[in-house]
PDB file of C-alpha atoms and ligand atoms in Angstrom:
ATOM      1  CA  MET T   1     121.254  81.952 -21.190  1.00  0.00           C
ATOM      2  CA  ARG T   2     121.411  78.235 -20.524  1.00  0.00           C
ATOM      3  CA  PRO T   3     118.531  76.795 -18.494  1.00  0.00           C
ATOM      4  CA  ILE T   4     119.274  75.289 -15.088  1.00  0.00           C
ATOM      5  CA  ARG T   5     119.114  71.520 -15.444  1.00  0.00           C
ATOM      6  CA  ILE T   6     117.613  69.566 -12.571  1.00  0.00           C
ATOM      7  CA  LEU T   7     117.396  65.777 -12.194  1.00  0.00           C
ATOM      8  CA  PHE T   8     115.037  64.289  -9.608  1.00  0.00           C
ATOM      9  CA  VAL T   9     116.091  60.856  -8.366  1.00  0.00           C
ATOM     10  CA  CYS T  10     114.422  58.148  -6.295  1.00  0.00           C
ATOM     11  CA  LEU T  11     114.838  54.384  -6.097  1.00  0.00           C
ATOM     12  CA  GLY T  12     112.473  53.075  -8.774  1.00  0.00           C
ATOM     13  CA  ASN T  13     111.736  56.214 -10.864  1.00  0.00           C
ATOM     14  CA  ILE T  14     108.033  55.301 -10.948  1.00  0.00           C
ATOM     15  CA  CYS T  15     106.678  57.042  -7.833  1.00  0.00           C
ATOM     16  CA  ARG T  16     108.451  59.968  -6.155  1.00  0.00           C
ATOM     17  CA  SER T  17     110.804  61.372  -8.787  1.00  0.00           C
ATOM     18  CA  PRO T  18     108.298  61.493 -11.691  1.00  0.00           C
ATOM     19  CA  ILE T  19     105.855  63.255  -9.330  1.00  0.00           C
ATOM     20  CA  ALA T  20     108.605  65.677  -8.273  1.00  0.00           C
ATOM     21  CA  GLU T  21     109.576  66.373 -11.887  1.00  0.00           C
ATOM     22  CA  SER T  22     105.971  67.141 -12.872  1.00  0.00           C
ATOM     23  CA  VAL T  23     105.199  69.217  -9.779  1.00  0.00           C
ATOM     24  CA  PHE T  24     108.435  71.215  -9.998  1.00  0.00           C
ATOM     25  CA  MET T  25     107.797  72.116 -13.641  1.00  0.00           C
ATOM     26  CA  HIS T  26     104.230  73.129 -12.765  1.00  0.00           C
ATOM     27  CA  ARG T  27     105.464  75.372  -9.941  1.00  0.00           C
ATOM     28  CA  ALA T  28     108.137  76.822 -12.260  1.00  0.00           C
ATOM     29  CA  LYS T  29     105.385  77.700 -14.762  1.00  0.00           C
ATOM     30  CA  GLU T  30     103.292  79.305 -12.013  1.00  0.00           C
ATOM     31  CA  ASN T  31     106.343  81.322 -10.984  1.00  0.00           C
ATOM     32  CA  GLY T  32     106.958  82.439 -14.565  1.00  0.00           C
ATOM     33  CA  VAL T  33     110.378  80.761 -14.793  1.00  0.00           C
ATOM     34  CA  ALA T  34     109.590  77.631 -16.840  1.00  0.00           C
ATOM     35  CA  GLY T  35     111.908  78.830 -19.601  1.00  0.00           C
ATOM     36  CA  TYR T  36     114.847  78.959 -17.211  1.00  0.00           C
ATOM     37  CA  VAL T  37     114.723  75.356 -16.031  1.00  0.00           C
ATOM     38  CA  GLN T  38     114.861  71.886 -17.582  1.00  0.00           C
ATOM     39  CA  VAL T  39     113.852  68.809 -15.620  1.00  0.00           C
ATOM     40  CA  ASP T  40     114.134  65.051 -15.844  1.00  0.00           C
ATOM     41  CA  SER T  41     113.947  62.146 -13.407  1.00  0.00           C
ATOM     42  CA  ALA T  42     115.720  58.844 -12.931  1.00  0.00           C
ATOM     43  CA  GLY T  43     116.058  55.946 -10.508  1.00  0.00           C
ATOM     44  CA  THR T  44     119.094  54.567  -8.728  1.00  0.00           C
ATOM     45  CA  GLY T  45     117.670  51.091  -9.441  1.00  0.00           C
ATOM     46  CA  ASP T  46     117.007  49.421 -12.781  1.00  0.00           C
ATOM     47  CA  TRP T  47     113.745  47.540 -12.158  1.00  0.00           C
ATOM     48  CA  HIS T  48     111.459  49.872 -14.116  1.00  0.00           C
ATOM     49  CA  LEU T  49     113.361  50.840 -17.254  1.00  0.00           C
ATOM     50  CA  GLY T  50     110.875  52.077 -19.872  1.00  0.00           C
ATOM     51  CA  ASP T  51     107.921  51.809 -17.495  1.00  0.00           C
ATOM     52  CA  LEU T  52     105.275  54.494 -17.066  1.00  0.00           C
ATOM     53  CA  PRO T  53     104.940  55.787 -13.488  1.00  0.00           C
ATOM     54  CA  ASP T  54     103.008  53.734 -10.948  1.00  0.00           C
ATOM     55  CA  GLY T  55      99.230  54.142 -11.417  1.00  0.00           C
ATOM     56  CA  ARG T  56      98.921  55.615  -7.927  1.00  0.00           C
ATOM     57  CA  ALA T  57     101.439  58.339  -8.844  1.00  0.00           C
ATOM     58  CA  LEU T  58      99.374  59.173 -11.928  1.00  0.00           C
ATOM     59  CA  VAL T  59      96.170  59.341  -9.832  1.00  0.00           C
ATOM     60  CA  THR T  60      97.866  61.659  -7.346  1.00  0.00           C
ATOM     61  CA  LEU T  61      99.050  63.986 -10.112  1.00  0.00           C
ATOM     62  CA  ASP T  62      95.636  63.868 -11.802  1.00  0.00           C
ATOM     63  CA  LYS T  63      93.930  65.007  -8.593  1.00  0.00           C
ATOM     64  CA  HIS T  64      95.894  68.236  -9.015  1.00  0.00           C
ATOM     65  CA  GLY T  65      95.358  68.520 -12.757  1.00  0.00           C
ATOM     66  CA  LEU T  66      98.893  67.349 -13.559  1.00  0.00           C
ATOM     67  CA  GLU T  67     100.215  64.493 -15.648  1.00  0.00           C
ATOM     68  CA  THR T  68     103.445  62.903 -16.812  1.00  0.00           C
ATOM     69  CA  GLU T  69     104.532  60.709 -19.687  1.00  0.00           C
ATOM     70  CA  HIS T  70     107.923  59.959 -18.168  1.00  0.00           C
ATOM     71  CA  LEU T  71     109.360  56.518 -18.848  1.00  0.00           C
ATOM     72  CA  GLY T  72     111.556  54.958 -16.188  1.00  0.00           C
ATOM     73  CA  ARG T  73     115.309  55.188 -16.573  1.00  0.00           C
ATOM     74  CA  GLN T  74     118.343  54.630 -14.405  1.00  0.00           C
ATOM     75  CA  VAL T  75     120.810  57.365 -13.418  1.00  0.00           C
ATOM     76  CA  SER T  76     123.802  57.358 -15.789  1.00  0.00           C
ATOM     77  CA  VAL T  77     127.383  58.590 -15.427  1.00  0.00           C
ATOM     78  CA  ALA T  78     126.647  61.274 -18.040  1.00  0.00           C
ATOM     79  CA  ASP T  79     123.909  62.721 -15.795  1.00  0.00           C
ATOM     80  CA  PHE T  80     126.578  63.967 -13.398  1.00  0.00           C
ATOM     81  CA  THR T  81     128.011  66.327 -16.014  1.00  0.00           C
ATOM     82  CA  THR T  82     124.737  67.090 -17.858  1.00  0.00           C
ATOM     83  CA  PHE T  83     122.724  68.321 -14.881  1.00  0.00           C
ATOM     84  CA  ASP T  84     123.429  71.254 -12.578  1.00  0.00           C
ATOM     85  CA  TYR T  85     121.515  69.755  -9.665  1.00  0.00           C
ATOM     86  CA  ILE T  86     120.741  66.124  -8.875  1.00  0.00           C
ATOM     87  CA  PHE T  87     118.250  65.710  -6.044  1.00  0.00           C
ATOM     88  CA  GLY T  88     117.722  62.511  -4.076  1.00  0.00           C
ATOM     89  CA  MET T  89     114.294  62.084  -2.528  1.00  0.00           C
ATOM     90  CA  ASP T  90     115.698  60.368   0.574  1.00  0.00           C
ATOM     91  CA  LYS T  91     119.079  59.976   2.227  1.00  0.00           C
ATOM     92  CA  ALA T  92     119.657  56.517   0.745  1.00  0.00           C
ATOM     93  CA  ASN T  93     119.175  58.005  -2.744  1.00  0.00           C
ATOM     94  CA  VAL T  94     121.744  60.710  -1.956  1.00  0.00           C
ATOM     95  CA  ARG T  95     124.189  58.123  -0.619  1.00  0.00           C
ATOM     96  CA  ASP T  96     123.745  55.976  -3.735  1.00  0.00           C
ATOM     97  CA  LEU T  97     124.178  59.023  -6.004  1.00  0.00           C
ATOM     98  CA  ARG T  98     127.420  60.029  -4.280  1.00  0.00           C
ATOM     99  CA  ARG T  99     128.691  56.459  -4.603  1.00  0.00           C
ATOM    100  CA  VAL T 100     128.177  56.288  -8.383  1.00  0.00           C
ATOM    101  CA  ALA T 101     129.195  59.914  -9.150  1.00  0.00           C
ATOM    102  CA  PRO T 102     132.272  60.006 -11.421  1.00  0.00           C
ATOM    103  CA  ASP T 103     135.384  61.999 -10.427  1.00  0.00           C
ATOM    104  CA  ASN T 104     134.578  64.649 -13.041  1.00  0.00           C
ATOM    105  CA  ALA T 105     131.018  65.214 -11.788  1.00  0.00           C
ATOM    106  CA  THR T 106     129.943  68.842 -12.002  1.00  0.00           C
ATOM    107  CA  ALA T 107     126.380  68.418 -10.717  1.00  0.00           C
ATOM    108  CA  GLU T 108     125.582  69.404  -7.155  1.00  0.00           C
ATOM    109  CA  ILE T 109     124.029  66.446  -5.328  1.00  0.00           C
ATOM    110  CA  HIS T 110     121.568  67.277  -2.551  1.00  0.00           C
ATOM    111  CA  LEU T 111     118.658  65.888  -0.619  1.00  0.00           C
ATOM    112  CA  PHE T 112     115.715  67.574  -2.381  1.00  0.00           C
ATOM    113  CA  LEU T 113     114.176  69.085   0.761  1.00  0.00           C
ATOM    114  CA  SER T 114     117.300  70.786   2.030  1.00  0.00           C
ATOM    115  CA  PHE T 115     116.702  74.351   0.826  1.00  0.00           C
ATOM    116  CA  GLY T 116     114.072  75.366   3.389  1.00  0.00           C
ATOM    117  CA  ASP T 117     114.245  76.320   7.065  1.00  0.00           C
ATOM    118  CA  GLU T 118     113.852  72.733   8.190  1.00  0.00           C
ATOM    119  CA  ALA T 119     117.024  70.881   7.205  1.00  0.00           C
ATOM    120  CA  SER T 120     117.158  67.388   5.759  1.00  0.00           C
ATOM    121  CA  VAL T 121     113.535  66.379   5.214  1.00  0.00           C
ATOM    122  CA  GLU T 122     113.137  63.074   3.353  1.00  0.00           C
ATOM    123  CA  VAL T 123     110.375  62.167   0.886  1.00  0.00           C
ATOM    124  CA  PRO T 124     109.509  58.652   2.127  1.00  0.00           C
ATOM    125  CA  ASP T 125     109.153  55.770  -0.331  1.00  0.00           C
ATOM    126  CA  PRO T 126     105.383  55.260  -0.887  1.00  0.00           C
ATOM    127  CA  TYR T 127     105.710  52.074  -2.997  1.00  0.00           C
ATOM    128  CA  TYR T 128     104.451  49.709  -0.289  1.00  0.00           C
ATOM    129  CA  GLY T 129     102.201  52.384   1.196  1.00  0.00           C
ATOM    130  CA  THR T 130      98.715  53.831   0.786  1.00  0.00           C
ATOM    131  CA  SER T 131      97.172  56.555  -1.357  1.00  0.00           C
ATOM    132  CA  GLN T 132      97.683  58.848   1.662  1.00  0.00           C
ATOM    133  CA  ASP T 133     101.410  58.194   1.346  1.00  0.00           C
ATOM    134  CA  PHE T 134     101.242  59.333  -2.294  1.00  0.00           C
ATOM    135  CA  ASP T 135      99.341  62.460  -1.209  1.00  0.00           C
ATOM    136  CA  ASP T 136     102.100  63.076   1.345  1.00  0.00           C
ATOM    137  CA  VAL T 137     104.698  62.749  -1.442  1.00  0.00           C
ATOM    138  CA  PHE T 138     102.794  65.366  -3.439  1.00  0.00           C
ATOM    139  CA  GLU T 139     102.746  67.800  -0.510  1.00  0.00           C
ATOM    140  CA  LEU T 140     106.433  67.289   0.267  1.00  0.00           C
ATOM    141  CA  VAL T 141     107.634  67.727  -3.319  1.00  0.00           C
ATOM    142  CA  SER T 142     105.388  70.805  -3.686  1.00  0.00           C
ATOM    143  CA  ARG T 143     107.099  72.291  -0.657  1.00  0.00           C
ATOM    144  CA  GLY T 144     110.532  71.255  -1.923  1.00  0.00           C
ATOM    145  CA  SER T 145     109.808  72.838  -5.296  1.00  0.00           C
ATOM    146  CA  GLU T 146     108.788  76.156  -3.752  1.00  0.00           C
ATOM    147  CA  GLU T 147     111.799  76.135  -1.441  1.00  0.00           C
ATOM    148  CA  PHE T 148     114.270  75.385  -4.228  1.00  0.00           C
ATOM    149  CA  LEU T 149     112.711  78.014  -6.532  1.00  0.00           C
ATOM    150  CA  ALA T 150     112.982  80.509  -3.657  1.00  0.00           C
ATOM    151  CA  TYR T 151     116.649  79.518  -3.222  1.00  0.00           C
ATOM    152  CA  LEU T 152     117.352  80.032  -6.932  1.00  0.00           C
ATOM    153  CA  ARG T 153     115.707  83.427  -6.837  1.00  0.00           C
ATOM    154  CA  ARG T 154     117.349  84.455  -3.550  1.00  0.00           C
ATOM    155  CA  THR T 155     120.812  83.547  -4.828  1.00  0.00           C
ATOM    156  CA  GLY T 156     120.305  85.161  -8.239  1.00  0.00           C
ATOM    157  CA  LYS T 157     120.923  81.865 -10.031  1.00  0.00           C
ATOM    158  CA  LEU T 158     117.793  82.103 -12.168  1.00  0.00           C
ATOM    159  CA  VAL T 159     118.996  85.274 -13.852  1.00  0.00           C
ATOM    160  CA  THR T 160     122.781  84.997 -13.667  1.00  0.00           C
ATOM    161  CA  ASN T 161     123.131  81.380 -14.814  1.00  0.00           C
ATOM    162  CA  GLY T 162     125.089  80.950 -18.028  1.00  0.00           C
TER     163      GLY T 162
HETATM  164  P1  4NP X   1     110.080  55.240  -6.025  1.00  0.00           P
HETATM  165  O1  4NP X   1     109.288  54.002  -5.386  1.00  0.00           O
HETATM  166  O2  4NP X   1     111.529  55.070  -5.617  1.00  0.00           O
HETATM  167  O3  4NP X   1     109.462  56.433  -5.364  1.00  0.00           O
HETATM  168  O4  4NP X   1     109.854  55.179  -7.504  1.00  0.00           O
HETATM  169  C1  4NP X   1     109.670  52.674  -5.646  1.00  0.00           C
HETATM  170  C2  4NP X   1     109.238  52.057  -6.794  1.00  0.00           C
HETATM  171  C3  4NP X   1     109.594  50.737  -7.060  1.00  0.00           C
HETATM  172  C4  4NP X   1     110.384  50.059  -6.156  1.00  0.00           C
HETATM  173  C5  4NP X   1     110.840  50.690  -5.009  1.00  0.00           C
HETATM  174  C6  4NP X   1     110.476  52.014  -4.752  1.00  0.00           C
HETATM  175  N1  4NP X   1     110.733  48.703  -6.402  1.00  0.00           N
HETATM  176  O5  4NP X   1     111.344  48.077  -5.525  1.00  0.00           O
HETATM  177  O6  4NP X   1     110.419  48.174  -7.493  1.00  0.00           O
END
């Protein structure tokens, strides 16, 4: 059975999406489904290619015993046929993803927090913000991870995929 491939996308790929990737994988492990999912992250922009995540993102993850060694990369055309789901952290990310998606894209593109009861919740860009904003990112992506895992389970996709 092929794992479900999930790409988390933000603007710079140094704050929100590396946190989301790390948190989602942690939640998947806690839920006993780590073997059924593969994750990566990318940015719509190209300012931080090869960069480690922002130090504040690493501190936020560390507070929860998590880490990441992700190096910044930009979304590529191939991502749209490699991944099953591509999640934008905010609506601008989703708009940008839809704009660059090739005609043969097979990935579903969604706002990350769109699988819970409250529709269309954005993960705000914390880059010019405070450590509280990074903590808020952590809480939002934790919630998004739980909601998406619940959606996968509810719809049978974790066991029927492939
Ligand atoms: P991210 O935050 O999209 O959550 O990674 C940002 C990081 C860098 C920049 C913007 C947002 N930047 O303009 O360099």
